Coordinates of C-alpha atoms in Angstrom, one line a residue:
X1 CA 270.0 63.4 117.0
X2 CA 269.1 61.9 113.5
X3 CA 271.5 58.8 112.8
X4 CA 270.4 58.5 109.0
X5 CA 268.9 59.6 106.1
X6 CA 265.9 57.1 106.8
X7 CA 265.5 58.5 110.0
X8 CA 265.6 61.9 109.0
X9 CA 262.8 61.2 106.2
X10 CA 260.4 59.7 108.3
X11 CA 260.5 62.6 110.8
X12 CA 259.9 65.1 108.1
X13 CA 256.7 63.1 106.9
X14 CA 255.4 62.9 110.5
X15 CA 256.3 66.9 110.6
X16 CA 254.1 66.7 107.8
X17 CA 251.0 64.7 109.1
X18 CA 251.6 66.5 113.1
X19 CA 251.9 70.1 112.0
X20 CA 251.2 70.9 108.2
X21 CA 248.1 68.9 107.7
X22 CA 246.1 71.0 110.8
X23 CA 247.8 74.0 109.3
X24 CA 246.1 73.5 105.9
X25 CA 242.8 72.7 107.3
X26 CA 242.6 75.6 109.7
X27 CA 243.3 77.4 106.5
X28 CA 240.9 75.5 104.7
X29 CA 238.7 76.7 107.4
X30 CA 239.3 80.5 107.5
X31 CA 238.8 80.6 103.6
X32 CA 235.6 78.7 103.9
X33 CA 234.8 81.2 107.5
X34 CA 235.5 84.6 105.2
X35 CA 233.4 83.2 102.0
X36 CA 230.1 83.0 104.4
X37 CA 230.7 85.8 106.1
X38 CA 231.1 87.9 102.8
X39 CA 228.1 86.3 101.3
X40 CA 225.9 87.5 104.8
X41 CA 227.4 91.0 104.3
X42 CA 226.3 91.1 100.8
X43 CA 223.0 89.8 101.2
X44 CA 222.5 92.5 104.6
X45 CA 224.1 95.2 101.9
X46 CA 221.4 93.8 99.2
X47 CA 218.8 94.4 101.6
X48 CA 219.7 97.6 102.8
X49 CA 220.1 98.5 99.1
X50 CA 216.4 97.2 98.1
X51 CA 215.3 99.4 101.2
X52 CA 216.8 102.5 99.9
X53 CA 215.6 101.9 96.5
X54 CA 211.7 100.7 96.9
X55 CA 209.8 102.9 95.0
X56 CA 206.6 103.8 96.1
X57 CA 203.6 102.0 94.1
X58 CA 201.4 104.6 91.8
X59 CA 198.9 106.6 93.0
X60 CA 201.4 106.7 96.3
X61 CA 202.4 110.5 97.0
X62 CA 205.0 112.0 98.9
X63 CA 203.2 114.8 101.4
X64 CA 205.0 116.5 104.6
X65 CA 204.2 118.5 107.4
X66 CA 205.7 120.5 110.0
X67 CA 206.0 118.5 113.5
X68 CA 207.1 120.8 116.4
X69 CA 209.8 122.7 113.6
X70 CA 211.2 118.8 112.2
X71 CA 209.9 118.3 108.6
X72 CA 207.4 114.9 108.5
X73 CA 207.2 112.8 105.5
X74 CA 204.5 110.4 104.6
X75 CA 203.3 108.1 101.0
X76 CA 200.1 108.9 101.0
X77 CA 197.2 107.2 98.2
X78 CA 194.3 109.1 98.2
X79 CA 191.6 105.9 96.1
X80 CA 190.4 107.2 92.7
X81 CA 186.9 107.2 91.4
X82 CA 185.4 106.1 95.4
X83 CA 183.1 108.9 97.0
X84 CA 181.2 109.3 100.1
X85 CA 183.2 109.6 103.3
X86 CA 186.1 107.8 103.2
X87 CA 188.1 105.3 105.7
X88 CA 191.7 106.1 106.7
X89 CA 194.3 103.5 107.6
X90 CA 197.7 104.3 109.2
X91 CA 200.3 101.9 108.2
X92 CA 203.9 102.0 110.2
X93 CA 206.8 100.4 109.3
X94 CA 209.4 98.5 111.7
X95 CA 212.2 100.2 113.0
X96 CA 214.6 100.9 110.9
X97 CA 212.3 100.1 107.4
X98 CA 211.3 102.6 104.8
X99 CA 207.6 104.2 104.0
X100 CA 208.1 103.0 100.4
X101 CA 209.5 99.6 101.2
X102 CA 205.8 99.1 103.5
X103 CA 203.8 100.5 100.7
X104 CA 205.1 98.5 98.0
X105 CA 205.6 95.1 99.5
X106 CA 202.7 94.9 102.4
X107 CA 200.4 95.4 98.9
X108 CA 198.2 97.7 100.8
X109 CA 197.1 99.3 98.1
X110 CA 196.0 96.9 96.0
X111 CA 193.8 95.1 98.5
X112 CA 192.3 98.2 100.0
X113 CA 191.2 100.4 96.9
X114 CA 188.9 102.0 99.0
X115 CA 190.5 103.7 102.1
X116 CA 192.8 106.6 102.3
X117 CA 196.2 104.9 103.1
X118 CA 198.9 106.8 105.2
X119 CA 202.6 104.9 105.0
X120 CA 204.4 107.6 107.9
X121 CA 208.3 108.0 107.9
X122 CA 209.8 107.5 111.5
X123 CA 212.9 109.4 112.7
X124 CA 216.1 107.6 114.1
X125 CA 214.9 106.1 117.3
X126 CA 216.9 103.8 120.2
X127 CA 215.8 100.6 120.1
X128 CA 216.3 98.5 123.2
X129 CA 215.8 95.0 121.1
X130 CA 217.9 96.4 117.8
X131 CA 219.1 99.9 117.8
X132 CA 220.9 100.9 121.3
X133 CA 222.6 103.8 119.3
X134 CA 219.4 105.1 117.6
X135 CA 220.8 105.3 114.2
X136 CA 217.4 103.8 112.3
X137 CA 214.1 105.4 111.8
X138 CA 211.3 104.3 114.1
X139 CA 208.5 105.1 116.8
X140 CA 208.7 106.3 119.9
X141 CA 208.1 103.3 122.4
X142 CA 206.1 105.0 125.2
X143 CA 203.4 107.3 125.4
X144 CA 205.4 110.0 126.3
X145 CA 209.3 108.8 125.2
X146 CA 210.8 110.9 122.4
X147 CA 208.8 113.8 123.3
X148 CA 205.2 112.5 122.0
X149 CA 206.8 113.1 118.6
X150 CA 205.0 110.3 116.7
X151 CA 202.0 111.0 118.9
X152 CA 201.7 114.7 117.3
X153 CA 202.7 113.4 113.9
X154 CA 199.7 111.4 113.8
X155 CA 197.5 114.1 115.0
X156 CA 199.1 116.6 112.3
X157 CA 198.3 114.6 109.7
X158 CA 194.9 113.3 110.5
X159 CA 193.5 116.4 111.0
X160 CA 195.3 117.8 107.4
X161 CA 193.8 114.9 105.7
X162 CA 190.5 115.4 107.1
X163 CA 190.4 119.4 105.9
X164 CA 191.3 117.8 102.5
X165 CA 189.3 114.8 102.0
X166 CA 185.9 113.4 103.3
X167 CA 186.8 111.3 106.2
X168 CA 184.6 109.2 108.0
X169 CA 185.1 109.4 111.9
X170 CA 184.1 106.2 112.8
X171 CA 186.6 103.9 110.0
X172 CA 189.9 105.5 111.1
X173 CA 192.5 102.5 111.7
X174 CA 196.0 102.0 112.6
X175 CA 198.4 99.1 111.5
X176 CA 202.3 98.3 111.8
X177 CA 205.0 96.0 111.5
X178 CA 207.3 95.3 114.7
X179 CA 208.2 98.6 116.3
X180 CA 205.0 100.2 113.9
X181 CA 202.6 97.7 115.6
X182 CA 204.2 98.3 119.2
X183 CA 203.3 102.2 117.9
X184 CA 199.7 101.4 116.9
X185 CA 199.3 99.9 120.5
X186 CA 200.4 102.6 121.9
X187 CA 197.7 104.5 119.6
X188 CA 195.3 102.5 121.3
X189 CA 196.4 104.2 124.8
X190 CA 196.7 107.7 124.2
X191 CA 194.1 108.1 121.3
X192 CA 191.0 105.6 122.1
X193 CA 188.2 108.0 121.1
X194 CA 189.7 108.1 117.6
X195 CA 190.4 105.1 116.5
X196 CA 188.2 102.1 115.4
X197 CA 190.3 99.4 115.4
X198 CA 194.0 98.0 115.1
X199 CA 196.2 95.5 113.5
X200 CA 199.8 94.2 114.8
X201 CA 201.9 92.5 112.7
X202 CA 205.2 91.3 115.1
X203 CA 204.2 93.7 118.3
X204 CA 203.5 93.7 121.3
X205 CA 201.8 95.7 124.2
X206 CA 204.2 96.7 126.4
X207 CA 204.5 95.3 129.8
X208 CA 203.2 98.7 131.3
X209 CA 200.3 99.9 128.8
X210 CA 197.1 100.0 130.0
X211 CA 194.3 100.9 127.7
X212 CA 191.2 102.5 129.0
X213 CA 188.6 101.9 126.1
X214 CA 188.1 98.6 124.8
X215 CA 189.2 98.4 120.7
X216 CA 188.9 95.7 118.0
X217 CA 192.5 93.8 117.6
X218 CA 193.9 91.9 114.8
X219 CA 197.0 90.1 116.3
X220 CA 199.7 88.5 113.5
X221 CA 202.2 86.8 115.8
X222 CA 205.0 83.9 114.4
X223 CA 205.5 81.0 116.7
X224 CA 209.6 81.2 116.0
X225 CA 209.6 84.9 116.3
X226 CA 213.3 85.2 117.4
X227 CA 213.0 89.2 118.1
X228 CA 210.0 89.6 119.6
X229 CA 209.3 86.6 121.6
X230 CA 205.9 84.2 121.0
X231 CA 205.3 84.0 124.5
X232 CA 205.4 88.2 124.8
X233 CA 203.1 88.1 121.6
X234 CA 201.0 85.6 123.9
X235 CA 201.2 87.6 126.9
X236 CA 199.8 90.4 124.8
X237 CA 197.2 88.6 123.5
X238 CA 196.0 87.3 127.2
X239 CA 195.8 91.4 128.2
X240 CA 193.9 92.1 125.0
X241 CA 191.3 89.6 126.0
X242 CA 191.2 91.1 129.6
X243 CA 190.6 94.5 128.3
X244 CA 188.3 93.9 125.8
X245 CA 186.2 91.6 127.8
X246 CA 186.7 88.5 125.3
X247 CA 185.7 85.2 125.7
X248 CA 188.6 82.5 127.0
X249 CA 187.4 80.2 123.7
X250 CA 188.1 81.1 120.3
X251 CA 186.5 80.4 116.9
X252 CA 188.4 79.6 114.1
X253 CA 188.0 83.0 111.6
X254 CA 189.7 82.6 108.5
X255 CA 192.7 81.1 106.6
X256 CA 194.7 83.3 104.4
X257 CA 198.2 82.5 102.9
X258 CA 200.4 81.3 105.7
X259 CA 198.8 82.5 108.3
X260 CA 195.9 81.1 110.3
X261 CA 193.2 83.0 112.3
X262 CA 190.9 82.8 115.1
X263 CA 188.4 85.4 117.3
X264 CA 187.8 85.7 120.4
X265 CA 184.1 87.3 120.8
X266 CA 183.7 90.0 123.1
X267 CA 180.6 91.0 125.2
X268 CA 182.0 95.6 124.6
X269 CA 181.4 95.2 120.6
X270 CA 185.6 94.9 120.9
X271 CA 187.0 91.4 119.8
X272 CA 190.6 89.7 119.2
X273 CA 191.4 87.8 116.1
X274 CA 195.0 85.9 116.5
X275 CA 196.7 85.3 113.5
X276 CA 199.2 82.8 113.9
X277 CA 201.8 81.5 111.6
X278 CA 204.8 78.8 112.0
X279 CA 207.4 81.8 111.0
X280 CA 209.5 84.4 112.5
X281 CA 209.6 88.1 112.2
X282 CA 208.4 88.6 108.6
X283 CA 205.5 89.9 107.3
X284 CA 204.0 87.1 106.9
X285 CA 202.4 86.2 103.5
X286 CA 198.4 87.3 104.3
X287 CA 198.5 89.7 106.9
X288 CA 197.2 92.2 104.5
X289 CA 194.2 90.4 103.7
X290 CA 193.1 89.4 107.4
X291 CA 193.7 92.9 108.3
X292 CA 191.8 94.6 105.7
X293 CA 188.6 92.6 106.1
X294 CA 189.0 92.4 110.1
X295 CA 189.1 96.4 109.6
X296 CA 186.0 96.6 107.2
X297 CA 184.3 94.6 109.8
X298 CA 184.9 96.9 112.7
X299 CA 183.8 100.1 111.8
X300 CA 183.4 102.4 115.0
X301 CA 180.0 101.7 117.0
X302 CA 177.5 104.6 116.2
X303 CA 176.8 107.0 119.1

């Protein structure tokens, strides 16, 4: 029981200090929480927004085929004023990206004015890492998972292209980002005879792939990679080596934008250039580059 006014004063002040003070600073908290939180949903919306709304670049051209009865979509840039037979580079985008988003900001096209350039559509796919549900367009992530789909899609379109244009057998490539390099990896196992070389920008080989044929590799791996892992980008690079019969020693290759790059010479006409950067998942500023000249430098070997 209160006695007096005094009393009574000084216990509403330490009410105050006990009680209303942590009140307003878990509010202070929340408001603060809710502001960050709606700034990361805007920025994820803002990306998802400049995804839907890339444009392709010019001379890019919508084409589509038939796949097993599901309608295919790819950009493709036929180059302009270039004759003679032509090389042909698959590009694939990560899961859940856009063929226009890859075209227009991998700047394939204006580094390689000289190849045919395929930028593919994938289908919504489950992905173990991002996408349990399967909402977002990928690539299937075995040789045979999703029915071959991608597998066929490839071969449809390749063999369109090469009624239409004059392709030259021995300079047909295939390059990705995340799931689209896992893809061109898989490329690498269940079409060797056609392909010349690869590039992997964020993949992996899977734990289970086993190539047959030794193939060129450019490998563009981030040390902080959070998604997929450094030391499973290492891992691949170790079996790459192994299969290609490449030399344990490197040699430093070449140095563009953030990313630096070194080969491994191999003894089958097949080596391994590394690419590394001190990033994480991105694209990383100069893949492009490294892959375009590691590509014009591995042309298939002449039967």
């Amino acid at each position: 029981v209160v006695a007096n006014k005094p009393q009574a004063k000084q216990l509403r002040r330490a009410s105050r200090c006990y009680i209303g003070e942590p009140f307003l600073f878990m509010r202070r908290f929340l408001l603060i929480l809710l502001t960050v939180l709606a700034a990361a949903s805007l920025s994820a919306q803002g990306k998802i927004r400049e995804l839907l709304a890339a444009k392709a670049p010019e001379g890019c051209v919508e084409q589509s085929w038939d796949v097993d009865g599901v309608k295919r979509t790819a950009l493709v840039r036929v180059p302009s004023g270039v004759t003679g037979p032509l090389a042909l580079v698959f590009c694939w985008h990560g899961h859940g990206g856009r063929s226009t988003h890859s075209a227009r900001h991998w700047g394939y096209p204006e580094i390689d004015k000289t190849s045919i350039l395929v930028f593919p559509q994938g289908l919504p796919t489950v992905s173990p890492l991002v996408d349990k549900e399967g909402r977002m367009p990928g690539w299937q992530t075995s040789v045979t998972s999703e029915g071959g789909r991608d597998m066929r899609l490839f071969d449809v379109i390749l063999t369109d292209l090469k009624k239409k244009h004059a392709v030259d057998d021995r300079r047909i490539y295939s390059m990705g980002h995340s799931n689209g390099a896992a893809f061109s990896y898989l490329l690498w196992q269940g079409r060797p005879d056609v392909l010349a070389a690869i590039g992997s920008v964020a993949g992996s080989l899977r734990g289970d792939g086993k190539p047959t044929t030794p193939l060129p590799v450019i490998h563009v791996a981030g040390k902080n990679d959070p998604l997929v892992k450094f030391a499973w980008q290492q891992a691949t690079f170790v079996a790459v080596r192994r299969f290609n019969s490449c030399a344990e020693e490197g040699q430093p290759w070449a140095k563009e934008g953030v990313v630096d790059a070194t080969i491994y010479a191999s003894t089958k006409g097949a080596p391994l250039v590394t690419a590394i950067h001190d990033g994480g998942h991105e694209y990383a500023k100069g893949s492009t580059e490294l892959i375009v000249r590691f590509f014009k430098e591995n042309p298939k070997s002449a039967k």
